[in-house]
Amino acid sequence: MEARVRTGRLELLRLRDRRKLVARGISILTSKRDALLMEFKGVVRQVRDLRKMLDDKILTAERALNVARAMEPAHSLLTESLAAERDISFNVALRNVWGVKIATVDFPEERRTPFERGSAPGHRSPAVDEAAGLFEDVLPALAQSAAAESRLLSIGGAIRNATRRVNALERKVEPEIKSTMERIMAQLEERAREETFRLKRFKSIKERG
């Protein structure tokens, strides 16, 4: 019986240490979730503002393109668009927020001149160059909006994961540890009462003898 008591007490100590680790894990994950929620709220506002800016820029560029279509024949606009093709580069930086990699984009906001776009010298409506410039203005807004939405998805996923882990620790792991500890303590108390009863009985028999 003594071996069983020692085993029960050792298990109780082990469970107490584990419960402390679980409580610490809950605290850390809760802090992480709260920090990510603050970041999430800021990114939501940013996504909303960037999406509005992008929509406005696209609408303005489309209107300018419609004017250019009215001023120039389709084959001329096609030639201009093919000549203006280029590779676009931009810088992406990663920021670490509680283990979550969040990307930010630095996009060059430079309008090119007609000659920089590869346009041939000659007469054409200024509406063509205006439309081309406005669509070039769309590109940075598009990249920034896409990056912000990507950040929103990353942070949202991390919040869901942290919440799921907190719920698992609070609703499953911690209650199971508590229940096991209570069962072990009840068994130890029962054994202690039995031992006390035996000692009293032994003492009584000894006194009568």
Coordinates of N, CA and C in Angstrom, one line a residue:
M1 N 0.8 -1.2 0.0 CA 0.0 0.0 0.0 C 0.9 1.3 0.0
E2 N 2.0 1.2 0.7 CA 2.9 2.4 0.8 C 3.4 2.7 -0.6
A3 N 3.7 1.7 -1.4 CA 4.1 2.0 -2.8 C 3.1 2.6 -3.6
R4 N 1.8 2.2 -3.4 CA 0.7 2.8 -4.1 C 0.5 4.3 -3.7
V5 N 0.7 4.6 -2.4 CA 0.6 5.9 -1.9 C 1.7 6.8 -2.5
R6 N 2.9 6.3 -2.5 CA 4.0 7.1 -3.1 C 3.8 7.3 -4.6
T7 N 3.3 6.3 -5.3 CA 3.0 6.5 -6.7 C 1.9 7.5 -6.9
G8 N 0.9 7.5 -6.1 CA -0.2 8.5 -6.2 C 0.3 9.9 -6.0
R9 N 1.2 10.0 -4.9 CA 1.7 11.4 -4.6 C 2.6 11.9 -5.7
L10 N 3.4 11.0 -6.3 CA 4.3 11.4 -7.4 C 3.5 11.8 -8.6
E11 N 2.4 11.1 -8.9 CA 1.5 11.4 -10.0 C 0.8 12.8 -9.7
L12 N 0.5 13.0 -8.5 CA -0.2 14.3 -8.2 C 0.8 15.4 -8.4
L13 N 2.0 15.3 -8.0 CA 3.0 16.3 -8.2 C 3.3 16.6 -9.7
R14 N 3.3 15.5 -10.4 CA 3.5 15.6 -11.9 C 2.3 16.3 -12.5
L15 N 1.1 16.0 -12.1 CA -0.1 16.7 -12.6 C -0.1 18.2 -12.3
R16 N 0.4 18.5 -11.0 CA 0.4 19.9 -10.6 C 1.3 20.7 -11.5
D17 N 2.5 20.1 -11.8 CA 3.5 20.8 -12.7 C 2.9 20.9 -14.1
R18 N 2.2 19.9 -14.6 CA 1.6 20.0 -15.9 C 0.5 21.0 -15.9
R19 N -0.3 21.1 -14.8 CA -1.3 22.1 -14.8 C -0.8 23.5 -14.8
K20 N 0.4 23.7 -14.2 CA 1.0 25.0 -14.2 C 1.5 25.4 -15.7
L21 N 2.0 24.3 -16.4 CA 2.4 24.5 -17.8 C 1.2 24.9 -18.7
V22 N 0.1 24.2 -18.4 CA -1.1 24.4 -19.2 C -1.6 25.9 -18.9
A23 N -1.6 26.3 -17.7 CA -2.0 27.7 -17.3 C -1.1 28.7 -18.0
R24 N 0.2 28.4 -18.0 CA 1.1 29.3 -18.7 C 0.9 29.3 -20.2
G25 N 0.6 28.2 -20.8 CA 0.3 28.1 -22.2 C -1.0 28.9 -22.5
I26 N -2.0 28.8 -21.7 CA -3.2 29.5 -21.9 C -2.9 31.0 -21.9
S27 N -2.1 31.4 -20.9 CA -1.8 32.9 -20.8 C -1.1 33.4 -22.0
I28 N -0.1 32.6 -22.5 CA 0.7 33.0 -23.6 C -0.1 33.1 -24.9
L29 N -0.9 32.1 -25.1 CA -1.8 32.0 -26.3 C -2.8 33.1 -26.3
T30 N -3.4 33.4 -25.1 CA -4.4 34.5 -25.0 C -3.7 35.8 -25.3
S31 N -2.5 36.0 -24.8 CA -1.8 37.3 -25.1 C -1.5 37.4 -26.6
K32 N -1.1 36.3 -27.2 CA -0.9 36.2 -28.6 C -2.2 36.6 -29.4
R33 N -3.2 35.9 -29.0 CA -4.5 36.2 -29.7 C -5.0 37.6 -29.6
D34 N -4.8 38.2 -28.4 CA -5.2 39.6 -28.2 C -4.4 40.5 -29.0
A35 N -3.0 40.3 -29.1 CA -2.2 41.1 -29.9 C -2.5 41.0 -31.4
L36 N -2.8 39.8 -31.8 CA -3.2 39.6 -33.2 C -4.5 40.2 -33.5
L37 N -5.4 40.2 -32.6 CA -6.7 40.8 -32.8 C -6.6 42.3 -33.0
M38 N -5.7 42.9 -32.2 CA -5.4 44.4 -32.4 C -4.8 44.6 -33.8
E39 N -3.9 43.8 -34.2 CA -3.3 43.9 -35.5 C -4.4 43.7 -36.6
F40 N -5.2 42.7 -36.4 CA -6.3 42.4 -37.3 C -7.2 43.6 -37.5
K41 N -7.6 44.2 -36.5 CA -8.5 45.4 -36.6 C -7.9 46.5 -37.4
G42 N -6.6 46.7 -37.2 CA -5.9 47.8 -38.0 C -5.8 47.4 -39.4
V43 N -5.5 46.1 -39.7 CA -5.4 45.7 -41.1 C -6.8 45.7 -41.8
V44 N -7.9 45.4 -41.0 CA -9.2 45.5 -41.6 C -9.5 46.9 -42.1
R45 N -9.2 47.9 -41.3 CA -9.4 49.3 -41.7 C -8.5 49.6 -42.9
Q46 N -7.3 49.1 -42.9 CA -6.4 49.4 -44.0 C -6.9 48.8 -45.3
V47 N -7.4 47.5 -45.2 CA -7.9 46.9 -46.4 C -9.1 47.6 -46.9
R48 N -10.0 48.1 -46.1 CA -11.1 48.9 -46.5 C -10.7 50.1 -47.2
D49 N -9.8 50.9 -46.6 CA -9.3 52.1 -47.3 C -8.6 51.9 -48.6
L50 N -7.7 50.8 -48.6 CA -7.0 50.5 -49.9 C -8.0 50.0 -51.0
R51 N -9.0 49.3 -50.6 CA -9.9 48.8 -51.6 C -10.7 49.9 -52.2
K52 N -11.1 50.9 -51.3 CA -11.8 52.1 -51.8 C -10.9 52.9 -52.8
M53 N -9.7 53.1 -52.4 CA -8.7 53.8 -53.2 C -8.6 53.1 -54.5
L54 N -8.4 51.7 -54.5 CA -8.2 51.0 -55.7 C -9.5 51.1 -56.6
D55 N -10.6 50.9 -56.0 CA -11.9 51.0 -56.8 C -12.0 52.4 -57.5
D56 N -11.6 53.5 -56.8 CA -11.7 54.8 -57.3 C -10.7 55.0 -58.5
K57 N -9.5 54.5 -58.3 CA -8.5 54.6 -59.3 C -8.9 53.8 -60.6
I58 N -9.4 52.6 -60.4 CA -9.9 51.8 -61.5 C -11.0 52.5 -62.3
L59 N -11.9 53.1 -61.5 CA -13.1 53.7 -62.2 C -12.6 54.9 -63.0
T60 N -11.6 55.7 -62.4 CA -11.1 56.9 -63.1 C -10.4 56.5 -64.3
A61 N -9.6 55.4 -64.2 CA -8.8 54.9 -65.4 C -9.7 54.4 -66.5
E62 N -10.8 53.7 -66.1 CA -11.7 53.1 -67.1 C -12.4 54.3 -67.8
R63 N -12.8 55.3 -67.1 CA -13.4 56.5 -67.8 C -12.4 57.1 -68.8
A64 N -11.2 57.2 -68.4 CA -10.2 57.8 -69.3 C -10.0 56.9 -70.5
L65 N -10.0 55.6 -70.3 CA -9.9 54.7 -71.4 C -11.0 54.8 -72.4
N66 N -12.2 55.0 -71.9 CA -13.4 55.1 -72.7 C -13.3 56.4 -73.6
V67 N -12.7 57.4 -73.0 CA -12.5 58.7 -73.8 C -11.4 58.4 -74.9
A68 N -10.3 57.7 -74.5 CA -9.3 57.4 -75.5 C -9.8 56.5 -76.6
R69 N -10.7 55.6 -76.3 CA -11.3 54.8 -77.3 C -12.2 55.6 -78.3
A70 N -12.8 56.6 -77.8 CA -13.6 57.5 -78.6 C -12.7 58.4 -79.5
M71 N -11.4 58.7 -79.1 CA -10.5 59.5 -79.8 C -9.6 58.8 -80.7
E72 N -9.3 57.6 -80.5 CA -8.3 56.8 -81.3 C -8.9 55.5 -81.7
P73 N -8.5 55.0 -82.9 CA -8.9 53.7 -83.4 C -8.4 52.6 -82.5
A74 N -9.1 51.4 -82.6 CA -8.7 50.3 -81.7 C -7.3 49.8 -82.0
H75 N -6.9 49.8 -83.3 CA -5.6 49.2 -83.6 C -4.5 50.1 -83.1
S76 N -4.7 51.5 -83.0 CA -3.7 52.4 -82.4 C -3.6 52.1 -80.9
L77 N -4.7 52.0 -80.2 CA -4.6 51.7 -78.8 C -3.9 50.4 -78.5
L78 N -4.2 49.4 -79.4 CA -3.5 48.1 -79.2 C -2.0 48.2 -79.4
T79 N -1.6 49.0 -80.4 CA -0.1 49.2 -80.6 C 0.5 49.9 -79.4
E80 N -0.2 50.9 -78.9 CA 0.4 51.6 -77.8 C 0.5 50.7 -76.5
S81 N -0.5 49.9 -76.3 CA -0.5 49.0 -75.1 C 0.6 47.9 -75.2
L82 N 0.8 47.4 -76.4 CA 1.9 46.4 -76.6 C 3.2 47.1 -76.4
A83 N 3.4 48.3 -76.9 CA 4.7 49.0 -76.7 C 5.0 49.3 -75.3
A84 N 3.9 49.4 -74.5 CA 4.1 49.9 -73.1 C 4.4 48.7 -72.1
E85 N 4.4 47.4 -72.7 CA 4.6 46.3 -71.8 C 6.0 46.4 -71.1
R86 N 6.0 46.0 -69.8 CA 7.3 46.0 -69.1 C 7.2 45.0 -67.9
D87 N 8.4 44.7 -67.4 CA 8.5 43.9 -66.2 C 8.4 44.9 -65.0
I88 N 7.7 44.5 -64.0 CA 7.5 45.4 -62.8 C 8.1 44.7 -61.6
S89 N 8.9 45.4 -60.9 CA 9.5 44.9 -59.7 C 9.1 45.7 -58.5
F90 N 9.0 45.1 -57.3 CA 8.7 45.8 -56.1 C 9.3 45.0 -54.9
N91 N 9.4 45.7 -53.8 CA 10.1 45.1 -52.6 C 9.0 44.6 -51.7
V92 N 9.3 43.4 -51.1 CA 8.4 42.8 -50.1 C 9.2 42.6 -48.8
A93 N 8.7 43.1 -47.7 CA 9.4 43.0 -46.4 C 8.5 42.2 -45.5
L94 N 9.1 41.3 -44.7 CA 8.3 40.5 -43.7 C 8.5 41.0 -42.3
R95 N 7.4 41.1 -41.6 CA 7.4 41.6 -40.2 C 6.8 40.4 -39.4
N96 N 7.5 40.2 -38.2 CA 7.1 39.1 -37.4 C 6.2 39.6 -36.2
V97 N 5.0 39.2 -36.2 CA 4.1 39.5 -35.1 C 3.6 38.2 -34.4
W98 N 4.2 38.0 -33.2 CA 3.9 36.8 -32.4 C 4.1 35.5 -33.3
G99 N 5.2 35.4 -34.1 CA 5.4 34.2 -34.9 C 4.7 34.2 -36.2
V100 N 3.9 35.2 -36.5 CA 3.2 35.3 -37.8 C 3.9 36.2 -38.7
K101 N 4.3 35.7 -39.9 CA 5.0 36.5 -40.9 C 4.0 37.4 -41.7
I102 N 4.1 38.7 -41.6 CA 3.2 39.6 -42.2 C 4.0 40.4 -43.3
A103 N 3.5 40.4 -44.5 CA 4.2 41.0 -45.6 C 3.8 42.4 -45.8
T104 N 4.7 43.3 -46.1 CA 4.4 44.6 -46.5 C 5.1 44.9 -47.9
V105 N 4.5 45.6 -48.8 CA 5.0 45.8 -50.1 C 5.3 47.3 -50.4
D106 N 6.5 47.5 -50.9 CA 7.0 48.8 -51.3 C 7.0 48.8 -52.9
F107 N 6.0 49.5 -53.4 CA 5.8 49.5 -54.9 C 6.2 50.9 -55.4
P108 N 7.0 51.0 -56.5 CA 7.4 52.3 -57.1 C 6.2 52.9 -57.7
E109 N 5.9 54.1 -57.3 CA 4.8 54.9 -57.8 C 5.3 56.0 -58.8
E110 N 5.7 55.5 -59.9 CA 6.2 56.5 -60.9 C 5.5 56.3 -62.2
R111 N 4.9 57.4 -62.7 CA 4.3 57.4 -64.0 C 5.4 57.6 -65.0
R112 N 5.3 56.9 -66.1 CA 6.3 57.0 -67.2 C 5.8 58.1 -68.2
T113 N 6.8 58.6 -68.9 CA 6.4 59.5 -70.0 C 6.0 58.7 -71.2
P114 N 5.3 59.3 -72.2 CA 5.0 58.5 -73.4 C 6.1 57.8 -74.0
F115 N 7.3 58.5 -74.1 CA 8.5 57.9 -74.7 C 9.0 56.7 -73.9
E116 N 8.9 56.9 -72.5 CA 9.4 55.8 -71.6 C 8.5 54.6 -71.8
R117 N 7.3 54.8 -72.2 CA 6.4 53.6 -72.5 C 6.6 53.0 -73.8
G118 N 7.5 53.6 -74.6 CA 7.8 53.0 -75.9 C 6.9 53.5 -77.0
S119 N 6.2 54.6 -76.8 CA 5.3 55.2 -77.8 C 6.2 55.9 -78.9
A120 N 5.7 55.7 -80.1 CA 6.4 56.3 -81.2 C 6.0 57.7 -81.4
P121 N 7.0 58.6 -81.8 CA 6.6 60.0 -82.1 C 5.5 60.1 -83.1
G122 N 4.7 61.1 -82.9 CA 3.6 61.3 -83.9 C 2.4 61.8 -83.2
H123 N 1.4 62.1 -84.0 CA 0.2 62.7 -83.4 C -0.7 61.6 -82.9
R124 N -1.1 61.9 -81.7 CA -2.2 61.0 -81.1 C -2.9 61.9 -80.0
S125 N -4.0 61.4 -79.6 CA -4.8 62.2 -78.7 C -4.2 62.1 -77.3
P126 N -4.1 63.3 -76.6 CA -3.6 63.2 -75.2 C -4.4 62.3 -74.3
A127 N -5.6 62.0 -74.7 CA -6.4 61.0 -73.9 C -5.7 59.7 -73.7
V128 N -5.0 59.3 -74.8 CA -4.3 58.0 -74.7 C -3.2 58.0 -73.6
D129 N -2.4 59.0 -73.6 CA -1.4 59.1 -72.6 C -2.0 59.2 -71.2
E130 N -3.1 60.0 -71.1 CA -3.8 60.2 -69.8 C -4.3 58.8 -69.3
A131 N -4.9 58.0 -70.2 CA -5.4 56.7 -69.7 C -4.3 55.8 -69.3
A132 N -3.2 55.8 -70.1 CA -2.1 55.0 -69.7 C -1.5 55.4 -68.4
G133 N -1.4 56.6 -68.1 CA -0.8 57.1 -66.8 C -1.8 56.7 -65.7
L134 N -3.1 56.8 -65.9 CA -4.0 56.5 -64.8 C -4.0 55.0 -64.5
F135 N -3.8 54.2 -65.6 CA -3.7 52.7 -65.3 C -2.4 52.4 -64.6
E136 N -1.4 53.1 -64.9 CA -0.1 52.9 -64.1 C -0.3 53.3 -62.7
D137 N -1.2 54.2 -62.4 CA -1.4 54.6 -61.0 C -2.2 53.5 -60.3
V138 N -2.9 52.7 -61.1 CA -3.7 51.6 -60.5 C -2.8 50.5 -59.9
L139 N -1.6 50.3 -60.5 CA -0.7 49.2 -60.2 C -0.3 49.2 -58.7
P140 N 0.3 50.3 -58.2 CA 0.7 50.4 -56.8 C -0.5 50.1 -55.9
A141 N -1.7 50.7 -56.2 CA -2.8 50.5 -55.3 C -3.3 49.0 -55.3
L142 N -3.2 48.4 -56.5 CA -3.5 47.0 -56.6 C -2.5 46.1 -55.8
A143 N -1.2 46.4 -55.8 CA -0.3 45.6 -55.1 C -0.4 45.8 -53.6
Q144 N -0.7 47.1 -53.2 CA -0.9 47.3 -51.7 C -2.1 46.7 -51.2
S145 N -3.2 46.7 -52.0 CA -4.5 46.1 -51.6 C -4.3 44.6 -51.5
A146 N -3.6 44.0 -52.4 CA -3.4 42.5 -52.4 C -2.6 42.1 -51.2
A147 N -1.5 42.9 -50.9 CA -0.7 42.6 -49.8 C -1.5 42.8 -48.5
A148 N -2.3 43.8 -48.4 CA -3.1 44.0 -47.1 C -4.1 42.8 -47.0
E149 N -4.7 42.4 -48.0 CA -5.6 41.3 -47.9 C -4.9 40.0 -47.5
S150 N -3.7 39.8 -48.1 CA -2.9 38.6 -47.7 C -2.6 38.7 -46.2
R151 N -2.2 39.9 -45.7 CA -2.0 40.0 -44.2 C -3.2 39.7 -43.4
L152 N -4.4 40.1 -43.9 CA -5.6 39.9 -43.2 C -5.9 38.4 -43.1
L153 N -5.6 37.6 -44.2 CA -5.8 36.2 -44.2 C -4.8 35.5 -43.2
S154 N -3.6 35.9 -43.3 CA -2.6 35.3 -42.4 C -2.9 35.6 -40.9
I155 N -3.3 36.8 -40.6 CA -3.5 37.1 -39.2 C -4.8 36.4 -38.8
G156 N -5.8 36.4 -39.6 CA -7.1 35.7 -39.3 C -6.9 34.2 -39.0
G157 N -6.0 33.6 -39.9 CA -5.7 32.2 -39.7 C -5.0 31.9 -38.3
A158 N -4.1 32.8 -38.0 CA -3.3 32.7 -36.7 C -4.2 32.9 -35.5
I159 N -5.2 33.8 -35.7 CA -6.2 34.0 -34.6 C -7.0 32.8 -34.4
R160 N -7.5 32.2 -35.5 CA -8.3 31.0 -35.4 C -7.5 29.8 -34.7
N161 N -6.2 29.7 -35.1 CA -5.4 28.6 -34.5 C -5.2 28.8 -33.0
A162 N -4.9 30.1 -32.6 CA -4.7 30.4 -31.2 C -5.9 30.2 -30.4
T163 N -7.1 30.6 -31.0 CA -8.4 30.4 -30.3 C -8.7 28.9 -30.1
R164 N -8.4 28.1 -31.1 CA -8.7 26.7 -31.1 C -7.8 26.1 -30.0
R165 N -6.6 26.5 -29.9 CA -5.7 25.9 -28.9 C -6.0 26.3 -27.5
V166 N -6.4 27.6 -27.3 CA -6.9 28.0 -26.0 C -8.1 27.3 -25.6
N167 N -9.1 27.1 -26.5 CA -10.3 26.4 -26.2 C -10.0 24.9 -25.8
A168 N -9.0 24.3 -26.5 CA -8.7 22.9 -26.2 C -8.1 22.8 -24.8
L169 N -7.2 23.7 -24.5 CA -6.5 23.7 -23.2 C -7.5 24.0 -22.1
E170 N -8.4 25.0 -22.3 CA -9.3 25.4 -21.2 C -10.5 24.4 -21.0
R171 N -11.0 23.8 -22.1 CA -12.2 23.0 -22.1 C -11.9 21.5 -22.0
K172 N -10.7 21.1 -22.4 CA -10.4 19.7 -22.4 C -9.2 19.3 -21.5
V173 N -8.1 19.9 -21.8 CA -6.8 19.5 -21.1 C -6.9 19.8 -19.6
E174 N -7.2 21.1 -19.3 CA -7.2 21.5 -17.9 C -8.2 20.8 -17.1
P175 N -9.5 20.7 -17.6 CA -10.5 20.0 -16.8 C -10.1 18.5 -16.6
E176 N -9.5 17.9 -17.5 CA -9.1 16.5 -17.4 C -8.0 16.4 -16.3
I177 N -7.0 17.3 -16.3 CA -6.0 17.3 -15.3 C -6.6 17.5 -13.9
K178 N -7.5 18.5 -13.8 CA -8.2 18.8 -12.5 C -8.9 17.6 -12.0
S179 N -9.7 16.9 -12.9 CA -10.5 15.8 -12.5 C -9.6 14.6 -12.0
T180 N -8.5 14.4 -12.7 CA -7.5 13.4 -12.3 C -6.9 13.7 -10.9
M181 N -6.5 14.9 -10.8 CA -5.9 15.4 -9.5 C -6.9 15.2 -8.3
E182 N -8.2 15.5 -8.6 CA -9.2 15.4 -7.5 C -9.4 13.9 -7.2
R183 N -9.4 13.0 -8.2 CA -9.5 11.6 -8.0 C -8.4 11.1 -7.2
I184 N -7.2 11.5 -7.5 CA -6.0 11.0 -6.8 C -6.0 11.5 -5.3
M185 N -6.4 12.8 -5.1 CA -6.4 13.3 -3.8 C -7.5 12.6 -2.9
A186 N -8.6 12.3 -3.6 CA -9.7 11.5 -2.9 C -9.1 10.1 -2.5
Q187 N -8.4 9.5 -3.4 CA -7.8 8.2 -3.0 C -6.8 8.3 -1.9
L188 N -6.0 9.3 -2.0 CA -5.0 9.5 -0.9 C -5.6 9.7 0.4
E189 N -6.7 10.6 0.4 CA -7.4 10.8 1.7 C -8.1 9.5 2.2
E190 N -8.6 8.7 1.3 CA -9.2 7.5 1.7 C -8.2 6.5 2.3
R191 N -7.1 6.5 1.7 CA -6.0 5.6 2.2 C -5.5 6.1 3.6
A192 N -5.4 7.5 3.7 CA -5.0 8.0 5.0 C -6.0 7.7 6.1
R193 N -7.3 7.7 5.8 CA -8.3 7.4 6.8 C -8.2 5.9 7.2
E194 N -8.0 5.1 6.1 CA -7.8 3.6 6.4 C -6.6 3.4 7.3
E195 N -5.5 4.1 7.0 CA -4.3 3.9 7.8 C -4.5 4.4 9.2
T196 N -5.2 5.5 9.4 CA -5.5 6.0 10.7 C -6.3 5.0 11.5
F197 N -7.3 4.5 10.8 CA -8.2 3.5 11.4 C -7.4 2.2 11.9
R198 N -6.5 1.8 11.0 CA -5.7 0.6 11.4 C -4.8 0.9 12.5
L199 N -4.2 2.1 12.6 CA -3.3 2.4 13.7 C -4.1 2.5 15.0
K200 N -5.3 3.1 14.9 CA -6.1 3.1 16.2 C -6.5 1.8 16.6
R201 N -6.8 0.9 15.7 CA -7.3 -0.5 16.0 C -6.1 -1.2 16.6
F202 N -4.9 -1.1 16.0 CA -3.7 -1.7 16.5 C -3.4 -1.3 17.9
K203 N -3.5 0.0 18.1 CA -3.2 0.6 19.4 C -4.2 0.1 20.4
S204 N -5.5 0.0 20.1 CA -6.5 -0.5 21.0 C -6.2 -2.0 21.4
I205 N -5.9 -2.8 20.4 CA -5.6 -4.2 20.6 C -4.4 -4.4 21.5
K206 N -3.4 -3.5 21.3 CA -2.2 -3.6 22.0 C -2.4 -3.2 23.5
E207 N -3.3 -2.2 23.7 CA -3.6 -1.8 25.1 C -4.3 -2.8 25.8
R208 N -5.2 -3.5 25.1 CA -6.0 -4.6 25.8 C -5.1 -5.8 26.1
G209 N -4.1 -6.0 25.3 CA -3.2 -7.1 25.5 C -2.2 -6.9 26.6

